[in-house]
Short mmCIF file of C-alpha atoms and ligand atoms in Angstrom, two decimals:
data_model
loop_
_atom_site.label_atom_id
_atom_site.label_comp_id
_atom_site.label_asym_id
_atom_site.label_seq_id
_atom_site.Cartn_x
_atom_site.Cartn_y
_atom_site.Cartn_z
CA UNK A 30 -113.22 53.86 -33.93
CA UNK A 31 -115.54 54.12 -36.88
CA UNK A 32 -116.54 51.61 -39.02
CA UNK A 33 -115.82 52.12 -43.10
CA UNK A 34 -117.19 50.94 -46.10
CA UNK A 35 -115.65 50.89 -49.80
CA UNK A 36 -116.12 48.97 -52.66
CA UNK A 37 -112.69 48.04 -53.37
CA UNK A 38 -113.13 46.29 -57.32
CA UNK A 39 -112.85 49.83 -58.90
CA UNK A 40 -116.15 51.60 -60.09
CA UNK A 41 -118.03 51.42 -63.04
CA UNK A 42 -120.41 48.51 -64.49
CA UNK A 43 -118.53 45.42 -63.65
CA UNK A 44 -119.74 41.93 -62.72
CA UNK A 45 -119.03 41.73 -59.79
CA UNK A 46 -118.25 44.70 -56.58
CA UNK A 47 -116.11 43.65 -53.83
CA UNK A 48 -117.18 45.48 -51.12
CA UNK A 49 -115.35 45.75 -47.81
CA UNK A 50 -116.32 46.51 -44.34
CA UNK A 51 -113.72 47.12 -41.40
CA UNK A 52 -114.36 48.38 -37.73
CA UNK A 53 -116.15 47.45 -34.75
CA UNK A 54 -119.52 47.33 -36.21
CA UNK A 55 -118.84 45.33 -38.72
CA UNK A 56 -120.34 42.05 -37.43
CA UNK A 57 -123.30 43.44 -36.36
CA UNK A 58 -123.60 44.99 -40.14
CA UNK A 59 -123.18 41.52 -41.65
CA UNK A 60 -125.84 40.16 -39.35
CA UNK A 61 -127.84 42.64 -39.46
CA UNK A 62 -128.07 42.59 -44.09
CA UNK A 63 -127.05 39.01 -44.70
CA UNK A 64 -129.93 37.54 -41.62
CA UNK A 65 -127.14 35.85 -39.46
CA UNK A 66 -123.53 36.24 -39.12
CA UNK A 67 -121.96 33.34 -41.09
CA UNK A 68 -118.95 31.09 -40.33
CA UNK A 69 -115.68 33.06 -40.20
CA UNK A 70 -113.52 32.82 -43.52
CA UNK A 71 -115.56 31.11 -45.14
CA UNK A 72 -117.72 31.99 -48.13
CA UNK A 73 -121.42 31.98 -47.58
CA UNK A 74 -123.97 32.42 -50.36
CA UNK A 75 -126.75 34.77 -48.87
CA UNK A 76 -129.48 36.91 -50.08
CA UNK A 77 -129.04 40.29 -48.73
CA UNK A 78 -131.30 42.66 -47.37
CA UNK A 79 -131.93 46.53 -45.83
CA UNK A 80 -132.69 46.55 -42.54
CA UNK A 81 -136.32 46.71 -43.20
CA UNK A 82 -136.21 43.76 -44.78
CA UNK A 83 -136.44 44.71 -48.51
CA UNK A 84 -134.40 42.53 -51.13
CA UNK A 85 -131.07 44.13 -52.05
CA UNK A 86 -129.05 41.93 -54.38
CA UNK A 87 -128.11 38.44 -53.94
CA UNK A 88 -124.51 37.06 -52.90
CA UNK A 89 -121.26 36.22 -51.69
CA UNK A 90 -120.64 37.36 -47.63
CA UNK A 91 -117.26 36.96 -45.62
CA UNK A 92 -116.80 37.32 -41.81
CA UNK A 93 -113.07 37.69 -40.82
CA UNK A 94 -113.15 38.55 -36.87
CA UNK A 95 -110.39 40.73 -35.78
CA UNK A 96 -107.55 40.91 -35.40
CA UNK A 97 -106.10 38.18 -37.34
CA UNK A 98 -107.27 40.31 -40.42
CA UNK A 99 -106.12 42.58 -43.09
CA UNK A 100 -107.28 45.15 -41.17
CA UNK A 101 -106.13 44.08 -37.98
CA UNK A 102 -110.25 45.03 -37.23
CA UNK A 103 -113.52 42.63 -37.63
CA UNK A 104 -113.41 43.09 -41.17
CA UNK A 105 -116.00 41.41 -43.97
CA UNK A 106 -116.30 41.18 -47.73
CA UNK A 107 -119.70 41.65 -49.08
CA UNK A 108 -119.76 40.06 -53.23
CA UNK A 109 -122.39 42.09 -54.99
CA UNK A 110 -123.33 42.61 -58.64
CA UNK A 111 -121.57 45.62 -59.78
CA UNK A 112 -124.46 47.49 -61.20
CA UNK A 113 -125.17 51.54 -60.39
CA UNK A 114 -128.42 50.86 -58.96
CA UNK A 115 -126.79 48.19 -56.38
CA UNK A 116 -124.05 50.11 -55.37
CA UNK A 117 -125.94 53.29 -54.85
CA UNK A 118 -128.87 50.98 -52.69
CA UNK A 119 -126.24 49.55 -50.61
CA UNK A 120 -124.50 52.57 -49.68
CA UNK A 121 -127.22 54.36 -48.87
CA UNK A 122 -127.95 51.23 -46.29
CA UNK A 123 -124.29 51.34 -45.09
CA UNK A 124 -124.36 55.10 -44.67
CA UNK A 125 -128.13 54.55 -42.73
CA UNK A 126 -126.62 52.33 -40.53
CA UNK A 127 -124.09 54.63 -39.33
CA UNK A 128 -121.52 53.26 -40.90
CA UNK A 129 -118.88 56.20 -43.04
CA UNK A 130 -117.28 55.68 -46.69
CA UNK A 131 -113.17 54.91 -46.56
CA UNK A 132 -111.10 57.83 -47.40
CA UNK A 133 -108.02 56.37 -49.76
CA UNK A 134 -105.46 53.92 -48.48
CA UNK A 135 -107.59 54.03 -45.26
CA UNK A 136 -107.58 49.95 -44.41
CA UNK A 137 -104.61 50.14 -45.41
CA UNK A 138 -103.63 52.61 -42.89
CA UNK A 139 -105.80 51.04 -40.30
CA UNK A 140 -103.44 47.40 -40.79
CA UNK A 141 -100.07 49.65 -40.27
CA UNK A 142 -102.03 51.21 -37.52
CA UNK A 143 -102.64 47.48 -35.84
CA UNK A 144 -99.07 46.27 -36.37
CA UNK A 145 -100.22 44.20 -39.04
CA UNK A 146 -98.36 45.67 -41.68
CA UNK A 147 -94.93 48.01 -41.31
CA UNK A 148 -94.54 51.15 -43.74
CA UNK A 149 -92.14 49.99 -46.10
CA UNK A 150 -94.66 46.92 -47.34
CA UNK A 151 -96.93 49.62 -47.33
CA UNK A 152 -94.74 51.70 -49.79
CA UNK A 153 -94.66 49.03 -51.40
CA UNK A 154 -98.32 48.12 -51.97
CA UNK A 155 -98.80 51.90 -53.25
CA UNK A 156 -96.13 50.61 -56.06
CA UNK A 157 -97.88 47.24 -56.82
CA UNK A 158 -101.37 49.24 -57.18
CA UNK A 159 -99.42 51.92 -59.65
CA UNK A 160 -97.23 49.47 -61.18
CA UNK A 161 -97.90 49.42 -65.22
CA UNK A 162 -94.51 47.62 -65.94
CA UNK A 163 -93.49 44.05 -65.02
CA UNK A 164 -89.81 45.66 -63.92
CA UNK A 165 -92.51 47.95 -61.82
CA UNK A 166 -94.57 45.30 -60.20
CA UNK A 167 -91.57 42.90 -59.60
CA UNK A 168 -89.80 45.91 -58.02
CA UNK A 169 -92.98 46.57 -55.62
CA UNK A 170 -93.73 43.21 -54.54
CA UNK A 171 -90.15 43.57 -53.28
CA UNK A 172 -91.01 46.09 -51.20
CA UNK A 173 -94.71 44.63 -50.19
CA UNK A 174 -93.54 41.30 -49.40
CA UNK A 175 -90.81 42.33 -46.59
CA UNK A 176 -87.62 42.02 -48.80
CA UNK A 177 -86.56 46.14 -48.19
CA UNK A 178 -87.78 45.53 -44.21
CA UNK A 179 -85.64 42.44 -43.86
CA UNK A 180 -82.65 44.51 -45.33
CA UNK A 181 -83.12 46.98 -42.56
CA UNK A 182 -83.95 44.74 -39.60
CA UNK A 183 -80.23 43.14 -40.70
CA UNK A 184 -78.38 46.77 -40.14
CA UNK A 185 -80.50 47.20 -37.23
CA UNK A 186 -78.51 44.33 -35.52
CA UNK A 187 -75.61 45.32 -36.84
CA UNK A 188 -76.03 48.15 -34.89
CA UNK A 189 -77.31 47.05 -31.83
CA UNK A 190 -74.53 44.97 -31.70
CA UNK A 191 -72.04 47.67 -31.88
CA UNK A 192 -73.92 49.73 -29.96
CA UNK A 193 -73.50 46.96 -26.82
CA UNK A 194 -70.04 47.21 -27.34
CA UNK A 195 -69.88 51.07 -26.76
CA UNK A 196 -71.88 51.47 -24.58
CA UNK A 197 -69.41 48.19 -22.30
CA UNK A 198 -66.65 51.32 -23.32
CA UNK A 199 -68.67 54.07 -21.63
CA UNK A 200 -69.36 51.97 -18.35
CA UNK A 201 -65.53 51.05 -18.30
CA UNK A 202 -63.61 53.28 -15.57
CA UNK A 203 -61.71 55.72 -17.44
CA UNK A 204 -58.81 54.40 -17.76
CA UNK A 205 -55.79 55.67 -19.98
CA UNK A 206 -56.82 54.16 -23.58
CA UNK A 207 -59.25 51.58 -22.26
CA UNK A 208 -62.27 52.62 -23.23
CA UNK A 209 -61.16 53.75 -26.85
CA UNK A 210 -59.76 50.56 -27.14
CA UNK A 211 -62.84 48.92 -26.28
CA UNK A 212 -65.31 50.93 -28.90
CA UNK A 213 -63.12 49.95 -31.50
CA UNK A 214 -64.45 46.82 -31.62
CA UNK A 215 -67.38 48.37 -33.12
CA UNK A 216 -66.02 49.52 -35.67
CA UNK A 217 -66.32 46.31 -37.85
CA UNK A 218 -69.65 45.95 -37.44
CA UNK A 219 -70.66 49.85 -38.21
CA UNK A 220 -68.63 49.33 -41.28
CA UNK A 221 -70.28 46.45 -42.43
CA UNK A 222 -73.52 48.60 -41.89
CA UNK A 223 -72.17 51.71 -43.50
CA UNK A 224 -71.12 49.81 -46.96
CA UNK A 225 -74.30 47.50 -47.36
CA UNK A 226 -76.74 51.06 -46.68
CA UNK A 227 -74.25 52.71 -49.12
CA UNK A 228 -75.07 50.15 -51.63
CA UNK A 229 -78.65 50.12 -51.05
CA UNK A 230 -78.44 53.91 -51.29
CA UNK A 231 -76.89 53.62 -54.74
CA UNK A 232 -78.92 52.00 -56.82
CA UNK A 233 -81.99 54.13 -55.53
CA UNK A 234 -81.87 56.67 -58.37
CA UNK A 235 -82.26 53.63 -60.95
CA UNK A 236 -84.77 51.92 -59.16
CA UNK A 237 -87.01 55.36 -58.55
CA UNK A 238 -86.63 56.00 -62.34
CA UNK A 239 -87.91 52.49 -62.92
CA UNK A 240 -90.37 53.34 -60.31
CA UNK A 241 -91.68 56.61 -61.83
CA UNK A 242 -91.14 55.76 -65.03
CA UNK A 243 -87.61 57.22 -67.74
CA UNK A 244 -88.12 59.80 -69.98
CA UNK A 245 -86.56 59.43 -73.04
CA UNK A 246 -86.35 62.47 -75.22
CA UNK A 247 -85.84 62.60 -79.15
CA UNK A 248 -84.29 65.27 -80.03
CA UNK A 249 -82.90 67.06 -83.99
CA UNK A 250 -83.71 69.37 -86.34
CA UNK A 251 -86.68 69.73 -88.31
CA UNK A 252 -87.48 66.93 -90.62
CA UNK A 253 -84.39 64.88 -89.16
CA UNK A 254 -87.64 62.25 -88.67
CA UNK A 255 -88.13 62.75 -84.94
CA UNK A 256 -92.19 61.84 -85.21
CA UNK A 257 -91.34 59.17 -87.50
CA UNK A 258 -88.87 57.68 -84.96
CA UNK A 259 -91.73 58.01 -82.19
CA UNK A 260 -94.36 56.27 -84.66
CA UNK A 261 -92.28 53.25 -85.49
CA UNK A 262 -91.81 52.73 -81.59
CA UNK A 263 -95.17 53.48 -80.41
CA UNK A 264 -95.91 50.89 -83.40
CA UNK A 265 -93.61 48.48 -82.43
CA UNK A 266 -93.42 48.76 -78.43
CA UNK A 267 -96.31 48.53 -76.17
CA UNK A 268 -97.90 51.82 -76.13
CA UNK A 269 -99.45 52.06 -72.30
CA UNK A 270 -101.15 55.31 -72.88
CA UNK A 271 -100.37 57.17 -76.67
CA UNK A 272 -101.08 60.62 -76.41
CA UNK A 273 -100.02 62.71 -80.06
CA UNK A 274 -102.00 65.83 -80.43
CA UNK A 275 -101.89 66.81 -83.66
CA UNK A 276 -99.58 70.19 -83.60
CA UNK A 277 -96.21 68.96 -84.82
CA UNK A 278 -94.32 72.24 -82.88
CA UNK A 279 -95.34 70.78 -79.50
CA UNK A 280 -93.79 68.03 -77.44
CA UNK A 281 -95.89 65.29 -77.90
CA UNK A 282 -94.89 61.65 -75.90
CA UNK A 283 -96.62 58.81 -76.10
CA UNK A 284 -95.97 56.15 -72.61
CA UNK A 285 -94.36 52.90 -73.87
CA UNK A 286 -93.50 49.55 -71.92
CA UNK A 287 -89.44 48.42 -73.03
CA UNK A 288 -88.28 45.87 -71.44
CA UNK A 289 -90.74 46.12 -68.51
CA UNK A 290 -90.18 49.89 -67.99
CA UNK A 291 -92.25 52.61 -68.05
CA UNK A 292 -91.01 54.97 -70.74
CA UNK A 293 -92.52 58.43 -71.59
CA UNK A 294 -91.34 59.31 -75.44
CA UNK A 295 -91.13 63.13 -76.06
CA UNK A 296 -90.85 63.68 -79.32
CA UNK A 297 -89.31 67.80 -79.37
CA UNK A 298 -90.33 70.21 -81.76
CA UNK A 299 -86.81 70.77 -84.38
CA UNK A 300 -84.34 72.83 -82.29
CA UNK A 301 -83.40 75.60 -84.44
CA UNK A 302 -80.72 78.53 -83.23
CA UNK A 303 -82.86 81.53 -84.08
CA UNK A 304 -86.99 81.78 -84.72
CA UNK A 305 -88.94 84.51 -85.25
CA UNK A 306 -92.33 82.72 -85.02
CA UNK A 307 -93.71 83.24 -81.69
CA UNK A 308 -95.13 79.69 -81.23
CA UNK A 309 -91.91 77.84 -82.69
CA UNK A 310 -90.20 79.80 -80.18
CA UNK A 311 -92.34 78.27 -77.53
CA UNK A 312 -92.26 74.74 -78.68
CA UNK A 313 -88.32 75.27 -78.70
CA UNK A 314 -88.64 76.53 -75.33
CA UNK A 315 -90.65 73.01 -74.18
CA UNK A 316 -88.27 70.93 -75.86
CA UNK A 317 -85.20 72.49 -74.07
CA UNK A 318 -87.21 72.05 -71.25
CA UNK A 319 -87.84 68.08 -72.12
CA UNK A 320 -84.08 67.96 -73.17
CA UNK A 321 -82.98 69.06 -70.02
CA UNK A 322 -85.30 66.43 -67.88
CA UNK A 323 -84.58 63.52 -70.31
CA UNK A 324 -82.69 60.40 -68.33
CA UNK A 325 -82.05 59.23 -72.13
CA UNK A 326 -81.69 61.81 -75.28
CA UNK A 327 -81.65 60.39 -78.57
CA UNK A 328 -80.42 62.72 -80.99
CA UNK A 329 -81.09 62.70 -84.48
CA UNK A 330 -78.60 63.67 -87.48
CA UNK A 331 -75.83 63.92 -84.63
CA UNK A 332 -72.80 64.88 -85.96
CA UNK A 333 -71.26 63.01 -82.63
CA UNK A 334 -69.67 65.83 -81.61
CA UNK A 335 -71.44 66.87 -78.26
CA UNK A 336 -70.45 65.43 -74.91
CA UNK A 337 -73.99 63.71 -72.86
CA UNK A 338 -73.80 60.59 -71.10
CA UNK A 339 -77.45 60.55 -71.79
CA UNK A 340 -77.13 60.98 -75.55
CA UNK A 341 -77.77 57.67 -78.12
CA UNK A 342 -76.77 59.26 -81.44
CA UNK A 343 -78.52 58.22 -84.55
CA UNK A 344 -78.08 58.69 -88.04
CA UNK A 345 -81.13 58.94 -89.96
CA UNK A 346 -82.20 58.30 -93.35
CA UNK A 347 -79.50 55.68 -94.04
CA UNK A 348 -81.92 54.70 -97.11
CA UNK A 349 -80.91 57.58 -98.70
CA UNK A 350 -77.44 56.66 -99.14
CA UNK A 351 -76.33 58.66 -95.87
CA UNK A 352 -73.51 56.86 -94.20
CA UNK A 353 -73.57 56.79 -90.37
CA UNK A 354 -70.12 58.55 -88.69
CA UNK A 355 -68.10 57.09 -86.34
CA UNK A 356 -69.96 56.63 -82.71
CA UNK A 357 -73.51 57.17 -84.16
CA UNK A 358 -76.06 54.51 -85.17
CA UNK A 359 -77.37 54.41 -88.80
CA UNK A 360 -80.94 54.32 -89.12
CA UNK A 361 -83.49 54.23 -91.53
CA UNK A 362 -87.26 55.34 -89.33
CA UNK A 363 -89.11 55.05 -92.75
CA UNK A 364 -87.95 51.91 -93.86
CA UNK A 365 -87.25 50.01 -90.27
CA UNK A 366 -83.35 49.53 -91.72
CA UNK A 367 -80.99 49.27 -88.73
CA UNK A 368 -84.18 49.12 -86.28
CA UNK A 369 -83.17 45.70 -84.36
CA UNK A 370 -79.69 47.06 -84.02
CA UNK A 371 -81.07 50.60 -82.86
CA UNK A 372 -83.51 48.81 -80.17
CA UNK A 373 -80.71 46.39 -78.86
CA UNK A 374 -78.65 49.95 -78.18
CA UNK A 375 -81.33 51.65 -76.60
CA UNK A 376 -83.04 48.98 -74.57
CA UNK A 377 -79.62 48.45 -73.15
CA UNK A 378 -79.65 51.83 -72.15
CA UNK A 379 -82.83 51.87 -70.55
CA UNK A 380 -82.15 48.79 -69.09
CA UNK A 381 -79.00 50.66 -67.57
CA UNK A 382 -80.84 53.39 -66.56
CA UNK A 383 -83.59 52.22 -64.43
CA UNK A 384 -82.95 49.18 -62.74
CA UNK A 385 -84.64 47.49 -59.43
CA UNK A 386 -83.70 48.68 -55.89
CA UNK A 387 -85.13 47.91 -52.90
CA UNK A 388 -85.55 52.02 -51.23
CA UNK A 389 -87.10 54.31 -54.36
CA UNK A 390 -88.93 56.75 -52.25
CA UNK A 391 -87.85 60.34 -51.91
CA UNK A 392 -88.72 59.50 -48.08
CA UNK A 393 -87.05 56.59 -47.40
CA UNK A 394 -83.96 57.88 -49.58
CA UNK A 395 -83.61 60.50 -47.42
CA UNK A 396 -83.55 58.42 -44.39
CA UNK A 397 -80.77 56.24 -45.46
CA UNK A 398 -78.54 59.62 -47.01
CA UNK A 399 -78.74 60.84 -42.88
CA UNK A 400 -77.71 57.38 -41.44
CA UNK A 401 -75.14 57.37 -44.08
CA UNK A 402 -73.78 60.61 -42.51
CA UNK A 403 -74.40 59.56 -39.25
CA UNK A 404 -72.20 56.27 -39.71
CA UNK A 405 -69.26 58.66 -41.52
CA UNK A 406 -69.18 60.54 -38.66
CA UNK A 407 -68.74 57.89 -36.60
CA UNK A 408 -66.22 55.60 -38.78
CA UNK A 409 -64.17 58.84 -39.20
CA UNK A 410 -63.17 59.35 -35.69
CA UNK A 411 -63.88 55.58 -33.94
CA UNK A 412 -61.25 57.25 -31.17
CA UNK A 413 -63.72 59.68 -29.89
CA UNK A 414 -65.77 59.52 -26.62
CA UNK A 415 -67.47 56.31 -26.98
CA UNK A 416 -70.49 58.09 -25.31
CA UNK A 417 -70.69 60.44 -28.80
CA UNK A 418 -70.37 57.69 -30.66
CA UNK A 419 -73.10 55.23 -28.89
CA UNK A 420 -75.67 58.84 -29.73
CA UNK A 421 -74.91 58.57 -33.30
CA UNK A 422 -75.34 54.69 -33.39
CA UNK A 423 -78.77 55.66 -31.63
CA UNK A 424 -79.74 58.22 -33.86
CA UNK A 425 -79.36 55.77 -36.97
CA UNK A 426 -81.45 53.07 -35.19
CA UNK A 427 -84.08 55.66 -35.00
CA UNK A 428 -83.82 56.44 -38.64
CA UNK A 429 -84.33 52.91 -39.54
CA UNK A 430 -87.02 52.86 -37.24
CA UNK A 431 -88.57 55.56 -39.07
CA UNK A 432 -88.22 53.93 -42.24
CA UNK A 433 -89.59 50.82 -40.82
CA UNK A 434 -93.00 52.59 -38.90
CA UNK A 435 -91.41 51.35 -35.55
CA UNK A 436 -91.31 54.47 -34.93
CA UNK A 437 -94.30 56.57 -36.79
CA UNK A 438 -93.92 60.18 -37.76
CA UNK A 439 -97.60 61.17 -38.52
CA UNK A 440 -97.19 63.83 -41.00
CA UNK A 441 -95.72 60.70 -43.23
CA UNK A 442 -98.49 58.82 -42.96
CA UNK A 443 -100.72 61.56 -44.82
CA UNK A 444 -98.93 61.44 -47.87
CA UNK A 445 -98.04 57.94 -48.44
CA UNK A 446 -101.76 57.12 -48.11
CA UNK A 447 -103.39 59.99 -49.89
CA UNK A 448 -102.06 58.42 -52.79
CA UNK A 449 -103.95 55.04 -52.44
CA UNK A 450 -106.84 54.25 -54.04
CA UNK A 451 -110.28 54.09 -52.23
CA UNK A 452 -111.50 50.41 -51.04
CA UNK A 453 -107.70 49.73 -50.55
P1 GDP B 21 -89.38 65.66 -87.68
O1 GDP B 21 -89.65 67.06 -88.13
O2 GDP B 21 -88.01 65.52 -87.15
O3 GDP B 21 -90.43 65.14 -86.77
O4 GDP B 21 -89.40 64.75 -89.00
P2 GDP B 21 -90.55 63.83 -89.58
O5 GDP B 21 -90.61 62.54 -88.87
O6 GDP B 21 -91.80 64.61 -89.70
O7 GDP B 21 -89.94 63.51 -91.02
C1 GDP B 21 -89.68 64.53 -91.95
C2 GDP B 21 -89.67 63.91 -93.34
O8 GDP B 21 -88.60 62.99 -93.46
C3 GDP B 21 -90.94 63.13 -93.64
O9 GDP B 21 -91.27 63.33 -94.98
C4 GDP B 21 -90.53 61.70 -93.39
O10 GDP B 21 -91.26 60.77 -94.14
C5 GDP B 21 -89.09 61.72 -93.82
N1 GDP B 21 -88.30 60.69 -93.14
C6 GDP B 21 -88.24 60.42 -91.82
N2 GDP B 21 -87.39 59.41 -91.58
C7 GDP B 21 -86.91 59.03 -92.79
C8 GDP B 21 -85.98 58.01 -93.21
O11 GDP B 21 -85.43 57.25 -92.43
N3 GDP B 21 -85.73 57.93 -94.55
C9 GDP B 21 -86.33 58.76 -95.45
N4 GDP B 21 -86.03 58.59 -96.72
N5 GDP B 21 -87.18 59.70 -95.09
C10 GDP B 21 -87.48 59.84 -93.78
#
């Protein structure tokens, strides 16, 4: 196994680097820079040197011996100043002593590799790293801290449990009814499985939107007051990343935190039937396009009339004397008349629309949809050969043991970790 290096406090001129070491060699490394190894967990002040003995920087070493670690590996924690200079010196020193810079996610990968952390907490540190939102971060710590593996270890007994109880049918002598009679016992415990996954499986499409963040599209004719709408929230919310280039016929969004969600804000160029201008044409092309991905639409100058769950319909320009029909909101965007009332209705929306769940990834999703099946299957006919039924209580253990890393499908592992960052 080879021994990797990262600094793992992001890059740039900072303060202080955190720089971590995991792998066999890692003891010999600290030894070898910091002039002895020093007391395990604690933290030693040293001055740090290359192996010839020149002065590198000065300070802060940990020694964690494997395996209790994060790693699950002799792992150590070299505190450096965070200058260019030092972190270019003490890679080059790393590197020279053999040692080989961490690819992302890779300690990490290395703990889930040790048993010392399953894939679902490591799902969920992924999240916590990305997280921008406090919905988003509260929503991965779930995940990180066990709460989604505990859920799963539960219908894992469950299902052992029913599983001894078919499997006591198929050793029973066939007997008339017997054995039928027997696995029917299962059947409360499968169902009790079946509902609580079908719940979990549920709310996953809120809790991956709150995950990956709600689009929310505005949408009306020109100079209904679409980019005035978008400045008054960007102005008002907290605007994580504001990105408005300056061509009014494009979709331009800026990325806004309500009520601890991640929302992207496309503002659409004005929808018009029929164009003959080539490049309103396209911009009425891209805001079909955001239209048609929106999770929430609000739509300006509605006249109500259209039927989409995802609409909020707002009447604009109230100030002007314009009186708001039945099922829309009046609104003034210039003047800020009608705003609290507008951002009650649509936080309430958003807050309807992406909510916390404890299985948001496409992977694990898909997981629970097949045990789902697998339990239907089952539940539908509990008066079929026990010995059918027992397989399909088998295969949805090994689904959950997928989901947990019990059982490890490589080809997973790539792209959960690919999306880590380095040092981590
Ligand atoms: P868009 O084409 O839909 O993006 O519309 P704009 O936001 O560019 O607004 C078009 C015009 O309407 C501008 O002159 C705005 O100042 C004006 N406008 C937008 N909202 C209001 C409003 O609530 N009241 C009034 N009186 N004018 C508004």
């Amino acid at each position: 196994m080879e021994t990797i290096f990262a600094r793992s406090s992001g890059s740039g001129r900072t303060a202080i680097a955190v720089w971590r070491i995991s792998g066999p060699a890692a003891g010999e490394v600290v030894a070898k820079l910091a002039g002895s190894l020093p007391s395990a967990r604690r933290a030693s002040h040293r001055q740090i040197r290359d192996p010839l003995g020149g002065l590198l920087d000065d300070g802060i070493v940990l020694w964690f011996p494997g395996p209790n670690t994060a790693t699950g590996e002799d792992l150590a924690e070299f505190h450096l100043h965070g200058s260019q200079a030092v972190a270019t010196r003490f890679t080059e020193t790393l590197t020279g002593l053999g040692l080989r810079p961490a690819e992302p996610g890779e300690f990490t990968l290395r703990a889930l590799r040790y048993g010392r952390m399953g894939l679902l907490e490591a799902e969920g540190l992924g999240d916590l790293l990305d997280a921008e939102t406090e919905q988003q971060r509260q929503q991965a710590l779930g995940g990180y801290t066990g709460s989604a593996r505990e859920v799963v270890a539960g219908w894992r007994d469950g299902l052992l449990a029913a599983l001894a109880v078919l499997d006591a049918a198929v050793d029973f002598p066939d007997e008339e009814d017997v054995p039928a009679e027997i696995a029917s016992r299962a059947v409360p415990a499968l169902e009790k499985v079946s509902v609580s996954l079908k719940q979990e499986l549920a709310k996953s499409a809120k809790g991956r939107r709150l995950r990956e963040g709600l689009t929310l599209a505005i949408i009306g004719p020109p100079n209904a007051g679409k980019s005035t709408l978008l400045n008054r929230l960007v102005g008002e919310e907290r605007a994580i990343v504001s990105d408005i280039p300056g061509t009014t016929r494009d979709v331009v969004s800026a990325r806004l935190d309500i009520a601890g969600r991640l929302v992207e804000v496309l503002d659409t160029a004005g929808l018009r039937d029929e164009t003959d201008d080539p490049i309103e044409r396209a911009g009425m092309e891209r805001s079909r396009a955001a239209r048609e991905r929106a999770d929430i639409i609000i739509e300006l100058s509605a006249d109500g009339s259209r039927e989409d769950p995802r609409l909020l319909r707002v009447t604009n320009k109230i100030d002007l004397g314009e009186t708001a029909p039945e099922g829309t909101l009046g609104l003034s965007a210039l003047t800020g008349e009608g705003w609290d009332e507008f951002l009650i209705a649509l936080t309430g929306r958003i807050e309807a629309t992406a909510c916390p769940a404890l299985f948001t990834h496409e992977r694990q999703i898909a997981l629970l949809q097949s045990g789902a099946a697998a339990l239907d299957r089952v539940l539908d006919d509990p008066a079929q050969d026990p010995e059918l039924l027992a397989e399909d209580v088998r295969s949805v253990i090994a689904l959950l043991d997928q989901m947990t890393g019990r059982i490890t499908v490589e080809d997973v592992l790539g792209a959960i970790f690919s999306r880590f960052c380095i040092g981590k």
